[in-house]
């Protein structure tokens, strides 16, 4: 998949490390971060609000500080992408756009976002490329999501929608098994297959992971043939995803 010189095809999302009821301990988080560097995912996405009570909102930034204090030699190997509030002039011109895009959130293909970014030459970073873990096949029932996890507030993780949406996961799992890859790798490959196409410019997924083995899995780049992508597209067209993308009743607040 084509990409600008020096721009990795996979980035590393850190939200899951600290934005959960149980914060990932450093002894687990640090090896995952090391694995990201080792596998070329050297642009890291965090935020000034990646923390849940009782942790501070800046828990994500504190994690980064602790990591680089322990491994200062890695500071020059990583580029940080921090979402926070700045003056308008500090973020213009737009260099990158971050929006949700995955097998179950394809809105950017039809609402003009992907086409506009292509016209302007602005790369797209896709958050939640694995559907907040749903598309990995690891979540088979609502009880698999820890109590207090924010996903319990999301429209697609409600009792009346969850099991209906599992039908898509089943199809993805079957496809991945035939291909000899994991469902997560298939979901990421489908996103990358849109990069530099007729209606999309550069598109780079930002999968998050809290374990080194998952980082390595996500960073293993899988190529889909034109026929395989078309088959996946046909599967998506045959399903209707049910439920709002994030917190129920707050869709109008989403900017991407």
Coordinates of N, CA and C in Angstrom, one line a residue:
X1 N 0.8 -1.2 0.0 CA 0.0 0.0 0.0 C 0.9 1.2 0.0
X2 N 0.6 2.1 -0.9 CA 1.4 3.3 -1.0 C 1.2 4.3 0.2
X3 N 2.3 4.9 0.6 CA 2.2 5.9 1.7 C 3.4 6.8 1.5
X4 N 3.4 8.0 2.1 CA 4.5 8.9 2.0 C 5.7 8.4 2.6
X5 N 6.9 8.8 2.2 CA 8.1 8.3 2.7 C 8.2 8.6 4.2
X6 N 8.5 7.6 5.0 CA 8.6 7.7 6.4 C 7.3 7.6 7.2
X7 N 6.2 7.5 6.5 CA 4.9 7.4 7.2 C 4.5 6.0 7.3
X8 N 4.4 5.4 8.6 CA 4.1 4.0 8.7 C 2.6 3.7 8.3
X9 N 2.4 2.5 7.9 CA 1.1 2.1 7.5 C 0.2 1.7 8.6
X10 N 0.7 1.6 9.8 CA -0.1 1.4 11.0 C 0.5 2.3 12.1
X11 N -0.4 2.9 12.9 CA 0.0 3.7 14.0 C -0.4 3.0 15.3
X12 N -0.2 3.6 16.4 CA -0.4 2.9 17.7 C -1.3 3.8 18.6
X13 N -2.5 3.3 18.9 CA -3.4 4.1 19.7 C -3.3 3.7 21.2
X14 N -3.2 4.7 22.1 CA -2.9 4.4 23.5 C -4.1 4.6 24.4
X15 N -5.3 4.9 23.8 CA -6.5 5.1 24.6 C -6.8 4.0 25.5
X16 N -6.7 2.7 25.0 CA -7.1 1.6 25.8 C -6.2 1.3 27.0
X17 N -5.0 1.9 27.1 CA -4.1 1.8 28.2 C -4.7 2.4 29.5
X18 N -5.3 3.5 29.4 CA -5.7 4.3 30.5 C -7.2 4.7 30.6
X19 N -7.9 4.5 29.5 CA -9.3 4.9 29.4 C -10.3 3.8 29.6
X20 N -10.0 3.0 30.7 CA -10.8 1.9 31.0 C -10.9 1.8 32.6
X21 N -11.9 1.1 33.1 CA -12.0 1.0 34.6 C -10.7 0.5 35.2
X22 N -10.0 -0.4 34.6 CA -8.8 -1.0 35.1 C -7.6 -0.5 34.2
X23 N -6.8 0.4 34.7 CA -5.7 0.9 33.9 C -4.6 -0.2 33.7
X24 N -4.1 -0.3 32.5 CA -3.1 -1.3 32.2 C -1.8 -1.0 33.0
X25 N -1.3 -1.9 33.7 CA -0.1 -1.7 34.5 C 1.1 -1.4 33.6
X26 N 2.1 -0.7 34.1 CA 3.3 -0.3 33.3 C 4.0 -1.6 32.9
X27 N 4.0 -2.6 33.7 CA 4.8 -3.8 33.3 C 4.1 -4.5 32.2
X28 N 2.9 -4.2 31.9 CA 2.2 -4.8 30.7 C 2.2 -3.7 29.5
X29 N 2.0 -2.5 29.9 CA 1.9 -1.4 28.9 C 3.3 -1.2 28.2
X30 N 4.4 -1.2 29.0 CA 5.7 -0.8 28.4 C 6.1 -1.8 27.4
X31 N 6.0 -3.2 27.6 CA 6.3 -4.1 26.5 C 5.5 -3.9 25.3
X32 N 4.2 -3.5 25.4 CA 3.4 -3.3 24.3 C 3.9 -2.1 23.5
X33 N 4.3 -1.0 24.2 CA 4.8 0.2 23.6 C 6.2 -0.1 22.9
X34 N 7.0 -1.0 23.5 CA 8.2 -1.4 22.9 C 8.0 -2.2 21.6
X35 N 7.0 -3.0 21.7 CA 6.6 -3.8 20.5 C 6.1 -2.9 19.4
X36 N 5.4 -1.9 19.7 CA 5.0 -0.9 18.6 C 6.2 -0.3 17.9
X37 N 7.2 0.1 18.6 CA 8.4 0.6 18.0 C 9.1 -0.5 17.2
X38 N 9.2 -1.6 17.7 CA 9.9 -2.7 17.0 C 9.2 -3.1 15.7
X39 N 7.9 -2.9 15.7 CA 7.1 -3.3 14.5 C 6.8 -2.1 13.6
X40 N 7.5 -1.0 13.8 CA 7.3 0.2 12.9 C 6.1 1.1 13.2
X41 N 5.3 0.8 14.2 CA 4.2 1.7 14.6 C 4.7 2.8 15.5
X42 N 5.4 3.8 14.9 CA 6.2 4.8 15.6 C 5.5 6.1 15.7
X43 N 4.2 6.2 15.3 CA 3.4 7.4 15.5 C 2.3 7.0 16.5
X44 N 2.4 7.6 17.7 CA 1.5 7.2 18.8 C 0.4 8.3 19.0
X45 N -0.8 7.8 19.2 CA -1.9 8.7 19.4 C -2.4 8.6 20.8
X46 N -2.4 9.8 21.5 CA -2.9 9.9 22.9 C -3.7 11.2 23.0
X47 N -4.0 11.5 24.2 CA -4.9 12.7 24.4 C -4.7 13.2 25.9
X48 N -5.1 14.5 26.1 CA -5.1 15.0 27.4 C -6.3 14.6 28.2
X49 N -7.2 13.8 27.6 CA -8.4 13.3 28.3 C -8.5 11.8 28.4
X50 N -7.4 11.1 28.2 CA -7.4 9.7 28.2 C -7.3 9.1 29.6
X51 N -8.2 9.5 30.5 CA -8.2 9.0 31.8 C -9.6 8.9 32.4
X52 N -9.9 7.8 33.1 CA -11.2 7.6 33.8 C -11.0 7.6 35.3
X53 N -12.0 8.2 36.0 CA -12.0 8.2 37.5 C -11.7 6.8 38.0
X54 N -10.9 6.6 39.0 CA -10.3 7.6 39.9 C -9.0 8.3 39.3
X55 N -8.6 7.8 38.1 CA -7.4 8.4 37.5 C -7.7 9.8 37.0
X56 N -6.7 10.6 36.9 CA -6.8 12.0 36.3 C -7.1 11.9 34.8
X57 N -7.7 12.9 34.2 CA -7.9 12.9 32.8 C -6.6 12.8 32.0
X58 N -5.5 13.3 32.6 CA -4.2 13.3 31.9 C -3.4 12.0 32.1
X59 N -4.1 10.9 32.5 CA -3.5 9.6 32.8 C -2.7 9.1 31.6
X60 N -3.2 9.4 30.4 CA -2.5 8.9 29.2 C -1.2 9.6 29.0
X61 N -1.2 10.9 29.3 CA 0.1 11.7 29.2 C 1.1 11.2 30.2
X62 N 0.5 10.9 31.4 CA 1.4 10.4 32.5 C 2.1 9.1 32.1
X63 N 1.3 8.3 31.4 CA 1.9 7.0 31.0 C 3.0 7.2 30.0
X64 N 2.9 8.2 29.1 CA 3.9 8.5 28.2 C 5.2 9.0 28.9
X65 N 4.9 9.9 29.9 CA 6.0 10.5 30.7 C 6.8 9.4 31.4
X66 N 6.1 8.4 32.0 CA 6.8 7.3 32.7 C 7.6 6.5 31.8
X67 N 7.0 6.2 30.6 CA 7.7 5.4 29.6 C 9.0 6.0 29.2
X68 N 8.9 7.3 28.8 CA 10.1 7.9 28.3 C 11.1 8.2 29.4
X69 N 10.7 8.3 30.6 CA 11.6 8.5 31.7 C 12.4 7.2 31.9
X70 N 11.8 6.0 31.7 CA 12.4 4.7 31.8 C 13.2 4.4 30.5
X71 N 12.7 4.8 29.4 CA 13.4 4.5 28.1 C 13.6 5.8 27.3
X72 N 14.5 6.7 27.8 CA 14.8 7.9 27.1 C 15.3 7.7 25.7
X73 N 15.9 6.6 25.5 CA 16.5 6.4 24.1 C 15.4 6.2 23.1
X74 N 14.2 6.0 23.5 CA 13.1 5.8 22.6 C 12.4 7.1 22.1
X75 N 12.7 8.2 22.8 CA 12.1 9.4 22.5 C 12.3 9.9 21.1
X76 N 13.5 9.7 20.6 CA 13.7 10.1 19.2 C 13.1 9.1 18.2
X77 N 12.6 8.0 18.6 CA 12.1 7.0 17.7 C 10.6 7.2 17.4
X78 N 9.9 8.0 18.3 CA 8.5 8.1 18.3 C 8.0 9.5 18.0
X79 N 7.0 9.6 17.2 CA 6.3 10.9 17.0 C 4.9 10.8 17.7
X80 N 4.7 11.8 18.6 CA 3.5 11.8 19.4 C 2.4 12.6 18.7
X81 N 1.2 12.1 18.6 CA 0.0 12.8 18.1 C -1.0 12.9 19.3
X82 N -1.0 14.1 19.8 CA -1.7 14.4 21.1 C -3.0 15.2 20.8
X83 N -4.2 14.7 21.1 CA -5.4 15.4 20.9 C -5.6 16.3 22.2
X84 N -5.7 17.5 22.0 CA -6.0 18.5 23.1 C -6.5 19.8 22.5
X85 N -6.7 20.8 23.3 CA -7.2 22.0 22.8 C -6.1 23.1 22.6
X86 N -6.1 23.7 21.5 CA -5.1 24.7 21.1 C -5.7 25.8 20.4
X87 N -5.1 26.9 20.3 CA -5.6 28.0 19.5 C -5.7 27.6 18.0
X88 N -6.6 28.2 17.3 CA -6.9 27.7 15.9 C -5.6 27.9 15.1
X89 N -4.9 29.0 15.3 CA -3.7 29.2 14.4 C -2.6 28.2 14.7
X90 N -2.7 27.5 15.8 CA -1.7 26.5 16.1 C -1.9 25.2 15.4
X91 N -3.1 25.0 14.8 CA -3.4 23.8 14.2 C -3.7 23.9 12.7
X92 N -3.5 25.1 12.2 CA -3.7 25.4 10.7 C -2.4 25.6 10.0
X93 N -2.2 25.2 8.8 CA -3.2 24.4 8.0 C -3.4 23.0 8.5
X94 N -4.5 22.4 8.2 CA -4.7 21.0 8.6 C -3.8 20.0 7.9
X95 N -3.1 19.2 8.7 CA -2.1 18.3 8.2 C -2.6 16.9 8.2
X96 N -3.6 16.6 9.1 CA -4.1 15.2 9.2 C -5.5 15.3 9.8
X97 N -6.4 14.4 9.4 CA -7.8 14.3 9.9 C -8.0 13.0 10.6
X98 N -8.5 13.0 11.8 CA -8.7 11.7 12.5 C -10.2 11.5 12.6
X99 N -10.7 10.4 12.1 CA -12.1 10.1 12.1 C -12.3 8.6 12.3
X100 N -13.5 8.2 12.7 CA -13.8 6.7 12.9 C -14.0 6.1 11.5
X101 N -13.4 4.9 11.3 CA -13.6 4.2 10.1 C -13.3 2.7 10.3
X102 N -14.2 1.9 10.0 CA -14.0 0.4 10.2 C -15.0 -0.3 9.4
X103 N -14.9 -1.6 9.6 CA -15.9 -2.5 8.9 C -17.3 -2.2 9.3
X104 N -17.5 -1.6 10.5 CA -18.9 -1.3 10.9 C -19.2 0.2 11.0
X105 N -18.2 1.0 10.6 CA -18.4 2.5 10.6 C -17.8 3.0 9.3
X106 N -18.6 3.0 8.2 CA -18.1 3.3 6.9 C -18.6 4.7 6.4
X107 N -19.0 5.5 7.3 CA -19.7 6.8 6.9 C -18.8 7.7 6.1
X108 N -17.5 7.7 6.3 CA -16.6 8.6 5.6 C -16.6 8.4 4.1
X109 N -17.0 7.2 3.7 CA -17.0 6.8 2.3 C -18.2 7.5 1.5
X110 N -19.2 7.9 2.3 CA -20.4 8.4 1.6 C -20.8 9.8 2.1
X111 N -20.1 10.3 3.1 CA -20.5 11.7 3.6 C -19.5 12.8 3.1
X112 N -18.6 12.4 2.2 CA -17.7 13.4 1.6 C -16.4 13.6 2.3
X113 N -16.2 13.0 3.5 CA -15.0 13.2 4.3 C -13.8 12.6 3.5
X114 N -13.9 11.4 3.1 CA -12.8 10.7 2.4 C -12.5 11.4 1.1
X115 N -13.5 11.8 0.4 CA -13.3 12.4 -0.9 C -12.6 13.8 -0.8
X116 N -13.1 14.6 0.2 CA -12.5 15.9 0.5 C -11.1 15.8 0.9
X117 N -10.8 14.9 1.8 CA -9.4 14.7 2.2 C -8.5 14.3 1.1
X118 N -9.0 13.5 0.2 CA -8.2 13.1 -1.0 C -7.9 14.3 -1.9
X119 N -9.0 15.2 -2.1 CA -8.8 16.3 -2.9 C -7.8 17.3 -2.3
X120 N -7.8 17.4 -1.0 CA -6.9 18.4 -0.3 C -5.5 17.8 0.0
X121 N -5.4 16.5 -0.3 CA -4.1 15.9 0.1 C -3.9 15.7 1.5
X122 N -5.0 15.5 2.3 CA -4.8 15.4 3.8 C -5.0 13.9 4.2
X123 N -4.0 13.3 4.8 CA -4.1 11.9 5.3 C -5.2 11.8 6.3
X124 N -5.8 10.6 6.3 CA -6.8 10.3 7.3 C -6.3 9.2 8.3
X125 N -6.4 9.5 9.6 CA -6.1 8.5 10.6 C -7.4 8.0 11.1
X126 N -7.5 6.7 11.2 CA -8.8 6.1 11.5 C -8.8 5.5 13.0
X127 N -9.6 6.1 13.8 CA -9.6 5.6 15.2 C -10.7 4.5 15.3
X128 N -10.6 3.7 16.3 CA -11.5 2.6 16.5 C -11.6 1.7 15.3
X129 N -10.5 1.3 14.6 CA -10.5 0.5 13.4 C -11.0 -0.9 13.7
X130 N -11.0 -1.3 14.9 CA -11.4 -2.7 15.3 C -12.8 -2.6 16.0
X131 N -13.5 -1.5 15.8 CA -14.8 -1.4 16.4 C -14.8 -1.5 17.9
X132 N -13.9 -0.9 18.6 CA -13.7 -0.9 20.0 C -13.6 -2.4 20.5
X133 N -12.9 -3.2 19.7 CA -12.7 -4.6 20.1 C -13.7 -5.5 19.6
X134 N -14.9 -5.0 19.1 CA -15.9 -5.9 18.7 C -15.5 -6.8 17.5
X135 N -14.8 -6.2 16.6 CA -14.5 -6.8 15.3 C -13.3 -7.8 15.4
X136 N -12.7 -7.9 16.6 CA -11.6 -8.9 16.8 C -12.1 -10.3 17.0
X137 N -13.4 -10.4 17.3 CA -14.0 -11.8 17.6 C -13.8 -12.2 19.0
X138 N -13.1 -11.4 19.8 CA -12.8 -11.7 21.2 C -14.0 -11.4 22.2
X139 N -14.9 -10.6 21.7 CA -16.1 -10.3 22.5 C -17.3 -11.0 22.0
X140 N -17.7 -12.1 22.7 CA -18.8 -12.9 22.2 C -20.1 -12.7 23.0
X141 N -20.0 -12.1 24.1 CA -21.2 -11.7 24.9 C -20.9 -10.5 25.7
X142 N -22.0 -9.8 26.2 CA -21.8 -8.5 26.9 C -21.0 -8.7 28.1
X143 N -21.1 -9.9 28.7 CA -20.3 -10.1 30.0 C -18.8 -10.1 29.7
X144 N -18.4 -10.2 28.5 CA -16.9 -10.1 28.2 C -16.4 -8.7 28.4
X145 N -17.3 -7.7 28.4 CA -16.8 -6.4 28.6 C -16.8 -6.0 30.1
X146 N -15.7 -5.6 30.7 CA -15.7 -5.3 32.1 C -16.7 -4.4 32.6
X147 N -17.2 -4.6 33.8 CA -18.2 -3.6 34.4 C -17.5 -2.2 34.5
X148 N -18.3 -1.2 34.2 CA -17.8 0.1 34.3 C -17.1 0.6 33.0
X149 N -16.9 -0.3 32.1 CA -16.3 0.0 30.8 C -17.3 0.9 30.0
X150 N -16.8 2.0 29.4 CA -17.6 3.0 28.7 C -18.4 2.3 27.5
X151 N -17.9 1.2 27.0 CA -18.6 0.6 25.9 C -20.0 0.1 26.3
X152 N -20.3 -0.1 27.5 CA -21.6 -0.4 27.9 C -22.6 0.7 27.7
X153 N -22.1 1.9 27.4 CA -23.0 3.1 27.1 C -23.1 3.3 25.6
X154 N -22.4 2.5 24.8 CA -22.4 2.6 23.3 C -23.6 1.9 22.7
X155 N -24.2 2.5 21.7 CA -25.4 2.0 21.1 C -25.3 0.6 20.5
X156 N -24.1 0.2 20.0 CA -23.9 -1.1 19.4 C -23.6 -2.2 20.4
X157 N -23.4 -1.8 21.7 CA -23.2 -2.8 22.7 C -24.3 -2.9 23.7
X158 N -25.5 -2.5 23.2 CA -26.7 -2.7 24.1 C -27.3 -4.1 23.9
X159 N -28.1 -4.6 24.9 CA -28.6 -5.9 24.7 C -29.5 -6.1 23.5
X160 N -30.2 -5.1 23.1 CA -31.1 -5.2 21.9 C -30.4 -5.1 20.6
X161 N -29.1 -4.7 20.6 CA -28.3 -4.6 19.3 C -27.1 -5.5 19.3
X162 N -26.5 -5.8 20.4 CA -25.3 -6.6 20.4 C -25.3 -7.9 19.6
X163 N -26.3 -8.7 19.9 CA -26.3 -10.0 19.3 C -26.6 -10.0 17.8
X164 N -27.4 -9.0 17.4 CA -27.6 -8.8 16.0 C -26.4 -8.4 15.3
X165 N -25.6 -7.6 15.9 CA -24.3 -7.1 15.2 C -23.3 -8.2 15.2
X166 N -23.4 -9.2 16.1 CA -22.5 -10.3 16.1 C -22.5 -11.1 14.8
X167 N -23.6 -11.0 14.0 CA -23.7 -11.7 12.8 C -22.6 -11.3 11.8
X168 N -22.3 -10.0 11.9 CA -21.2 -9.5 11.0 C -19.8 -10.0 11.5
X169 N -19.6 -10.1 12.8 CA -18.4 -10.6 13.3 C -18.2 -12.1 12.9
X170 N -19.3 -12.8 12.9 CA -19.2 -14.2 12.4 C -18.8 -14.3 11.0
X171 N -19.2 -13.5 10.1 CA -18.8 -13.5 8.7 C -17.3 -13.1 8.6
X172 N -16.9 -12.1 9.4 CA -15.5 -11.7 9.4 C -14.6 -12.8 9.8
X173 N -15.0 -13.5 10.9 CA -14.2 -14.6 11.4 C -14.1 -15.7 10.4
X174 N -15.2 -16.0 9.7 CA -15.1 -17.1 8.7 C -14.2 -16.6 7.5
X175 N -14.2 -15.4 7.1 CA -13.4 -14.9 6.0 C -11.9 -14.9 6.5
X176 N -11.7 -14.5 7.7 CA -10.3 -14.5 8.2 C -9.7 -15.9 8.3
X177 N -10.5 -16.8 8.8 CA -10.0 -18.2 8.9 C -9.7 -18.8 7.5
X178 N -10.5 -18.5 6.5 CA -10.2 -18.9 5.1 C -8.9 -18.3 4.6
X179 N -8.6 -17.1 5.1 CA -7.4 -16.4 4.6 C -6.2 -16.7 5.4
X180 N -6.4 -17.4 6.6 CA -5.3 -17.7 7.5 C -4.7 -16.6 8.3
X181 N -5.6 -15.6 8.6 CA -5.2 -14.5 9.4 C -6.2 -14.3 10.5
X182 N -5.9 -13.3 11.4 CA -6.9 -13.1 12.5 C -7.9 -12.1 12.0
X183 N -9.1 -12.1 12.7 CA -10.1 -11.1 12.4 C -9.6 -9.6 12.4
X184 N -8.8 -9.4 13.4 CA -8.2 -8.0 13.6 C -7.4 -7.7 12.4
X185 N -6.5 -8.6 11.9 CA -5.7 -8.3 10.8 C -6.5 -8.1 9.5
X186 N -7.6 -8.9 9.4 CA -8.5 -8.7 8.2 C -9.2 -7.3 8.3
X187 N -9.7 -6.9 9.5 CA -10.3 -5.6 9.6 C -9.3 -4.5 9.2
X188 N -8.1 -4.6 9.7 CA -7.1 -3.5 9.4 C -6.7 -3.6 7.9
X189 N -6.6 -4.8 7.3 CA -6.3 -4.9 5.9 C -7.3 -4.2 5.0
X190 N -8.6 -4.4 5.4 CA -9.7 -3.8 4.6 C -9.6 -2.3 4.7
X191 N -9.2 -1.7 5.8 CA -9.0 -0.2 5.9 C -7.9 0.2 5.0
X192 N -6.7 -0.5 5.1 CA -5.6 -0.1 4.3 C -5.8 -0.2 2.8
X193 N -6.7 -1.2 2.5 CA -7.0 -1.4 1.0 C -7.7 -0.2 0.4
X194 N -8.3 0.7 1.2 CA -8.9 2.0 0.7 C -7.9 3.1 0.4
X195 N -6.7 2.9 1.0 CA -5.7 4.0 0.9 C -5.2 4.2 -0.6
X196 N -5.2 5.4 -1.0 CA -4.8 5.8 -2.4 C -5.5 5.1 -3.4
X197 N -6.9 5.1 -3.3 CA -7.7 4.6 -4.3 C -8.5 5.7 -5.0
X198 N -9.5 5.3 -5.9 CA -10.2 6.3 -6.7 C -10.9 7.4 -5.8
X199 N -11.4 7.0 -4.7 CA -12.2 7.9 -3.8 C -11.6 8.2 -2.5
X200 N -10.4 7.7 -2.2 CA -9.7 7.9 -0.9 C -8.3 8.2 -1.1
X201 N -7.7 9.1 -0.3 CA -6.3 9.4 -0.3 C -5.6 8.4 0.7
X202 N -4.7 9.0 1.4 CA -3.9 8.1 2.4 C -4.8 7.9 3.6
X203 N -4.9 6.6 4.0 CA -5.7 6.2 5.1 C -4.9 5.2 6.0
X204 N -4.7 5.6 7.2 CA -3.9 4.8 8.2 C -4.7 4.5 9.4
X205 N -4.8 3.2 9.7 CA -5.5 2.8 11.0 C -4.7 3.0 12.2
X206 N -5.4 3.3 13.3 CA -4.7 3.5 14.6 C -5.3 2.5 15.6
X207 N -4.9 1.2 15.5 CA -5.4 0.2 16.4 C -4.7 0.4 17.8
X208 N -5.5 0.2 18.8 CA -4.9 0.3 20.2 C -4.7 -1.2 20.7
X209 N -3.8 -1.3 21.6 CA -3.6 -2.7 22.2 C -2.9 -2.5 23.5
X210 N -3.2 -3.4 24.5 CA -2.5 -3.3 25.8 C -1.5 -4.4 26.0
X211 N -1.3 -5.3 25.0 CA -0.4 -6.4 25.2 C 0.5 -6.4 23.9
X212 N 1.8 -6.7 24.2 CA 2.8 -6.7 23.1 C 2.4 -7.7 21.9
X213 N 1.8 -8.8 22.3 CA 1.4 -9.8 21.3 C 0.3 -9.2 20.3
X214 N -0.6 -8.4 20.9 CA -1.6 -7.8 20.1 C -1.0 -6.7 19.2
X215 N 0.0 -6.0 19.7 CA 0.6 -4.9 18.9 C 1.3 -5.6 17.7
X216 N 2.0 -6.7 17.9 CA 2.7 -7.4 16.8 C 1.7 -7.9 15.8
X217 N 0.5 -8.4 16.3 CA -0.5 -8.9 15.4 C -1.1 -7.8 14.5
X218 N -1.3 -6.6 15.2 CA -1.9 -5.5 14.4 C -0.9 -4.9 13.4
X219 N 0.4 -5.0 13.7 CA 1.4 -4.3 12.9 C 1.8 -5.2 11.7
X220 N 1.4 -6.5 11.7 CA 1.7 -7.4 10.6 C 0.8 -7.0 9.4
X221 N 1.4 -6.4 8.4 CA 0.6 -5.9 7.3 C 0.2 -7.0 6.4
X222 N -1.1 -7.1 6.2 CA -1.7 -8.1 5.3 C -2.3 -7.4 4.1
X223 N -2.0 -7.9 2.9 CA -2.5 -7.3 1.7 C -3.8 -8.1 1.2
X224 N -4.8 -7.4 0.8 CA -6.0 -8.0 0.2 C -6.0 -7.8 -1.3
X225 N -6.4 -8.8 -2.0 CA -6.5 -8.7 -3.4 C -7.8 -7.9 -3.7
X226 N -7.9 -7.4 -4.9 CA -9.1 -6.7 -5.3 C -10.4 -7.5 -5.1
X227 N -10.2 -8.8 -5.5 CA -11.4 -9.7 -5.3 C -11.8 -9.9 -3.8
X228 N -10.8 -10.0 -3.0 CA -11.0 -10.2 -1.5 C -11.7 -8.9 -0.9
X229 N -11.2 -7.8 -1.3 CA -11.9 -6.5 -0.8 C -13.3 -6.5 -1.3
X230 N -13.5 -6.8 -2.6 CA -14.9 -6.8 -3.1 C -15.8 -7.8 -2.4
X231 N -15.3 -8.9 -2.0 CA -16.1 -9.9 -1.3 C -16.4 -9.3 0.1
X232 N -15.5 -8.7 0.8 CA -15.8 -8.1 2.1 C -16.8 -7.0 1.9
X233 N -16.7 -6.2 0.9 CA -17.6 -5.1 0.6 C -19.0 -5.7 0.5
X234 N -19.1 -6.8 -0.2 CA -20.4 -7.4 -0.4 C -21.0 -7.9 0.9
X235 N -20.2 -8.4 1.7 CA -20.6 -8.9 3.1 C -21.2 -7.7 3.8
X236 N -20.5 -6.6 3.8 CA -20.9 -5.4 4.5 C -22.3 -4.9 4.0
X237 N -22.4 -4.9 2.7 CA -23.7 -4.5 2.1 C -24.8 -5.3 2.4
X238 N -24.6 -6.6 2.8 CA -25.7 -7.5 3.2 C -26.1 -7.4 4.6
X239 N -25.4 -6.6 5.4 CA -25.7 -6.4 6.8 C -26.1 -5.0 7.1
X240 N -27.0 -4.8 8.1 CA -27.3 -3.5 8.6 C -26.8 -3.4 10.1
X241 N -25.8 -2.6 10.3 CA -25.3 -2.5 11.7 C -26.3 -1.7 12.5
X242 N -26.6 -2.2 13.6 CA -27.7 -1.6 14.5 C -27.1 -0.9 15.7
X243 N -27.6 0.3 16.0 CA -27.1 1.0 17.2 C -26.2 2.2 16.8
X244 N -26.2 3.2 17.7 CA -25.3 4.4 17.5 C -23.9 4.0 17.8
X245 N -23.0 4.8 17.1 CA -21.6 4.4 17.1 C -21.0 4.5 18.5
X246 N -21.4 5.5 19.3 CA -20.8 5.7 20.6 C -22.0 5.9 21.6
X247 N -21.9 6.8 22.5 CA -22.9 6.9 23.6 C -24.2 7.2 23.0
X248 N -25.2 6.4 23.5 CA -26.6 6.5 23.0 C -27.1 8.0 23.2
X249 N -27.7 8.5 22.1 CA -28.2 9.8 22.1 C -27.2 11.0 21.9
X250 N -25.9 10.6 21.7 CA -24.9 11.7 21.5 C -24.3 11.6 20.1
X251 N -24.9 11.0 19.1 CA -24.4 11.0 17.8 C -24.1 12.4 17.2
X252 N -25.0 13.3 17.6 CA -24.9 14.6 17.0 C -23.6 15.3 17.5
X253 N -23.0 14.8 18.6 CA -21.8 15.4 19.2 C -20.6 15.0 18.5
X254 N -20.7 13.9 17.7 CA -19.5 13.3 17.0 C -19.1 14.2 15.8
X255 N -17.8 14.5 15.8 CA -17.3 15.3 14.7 C -16.5 14.5 13.7
X256 N -16.4 13.2 14.0 CA -15.6 12.3 13.1 C -15.8 10.9 13.5

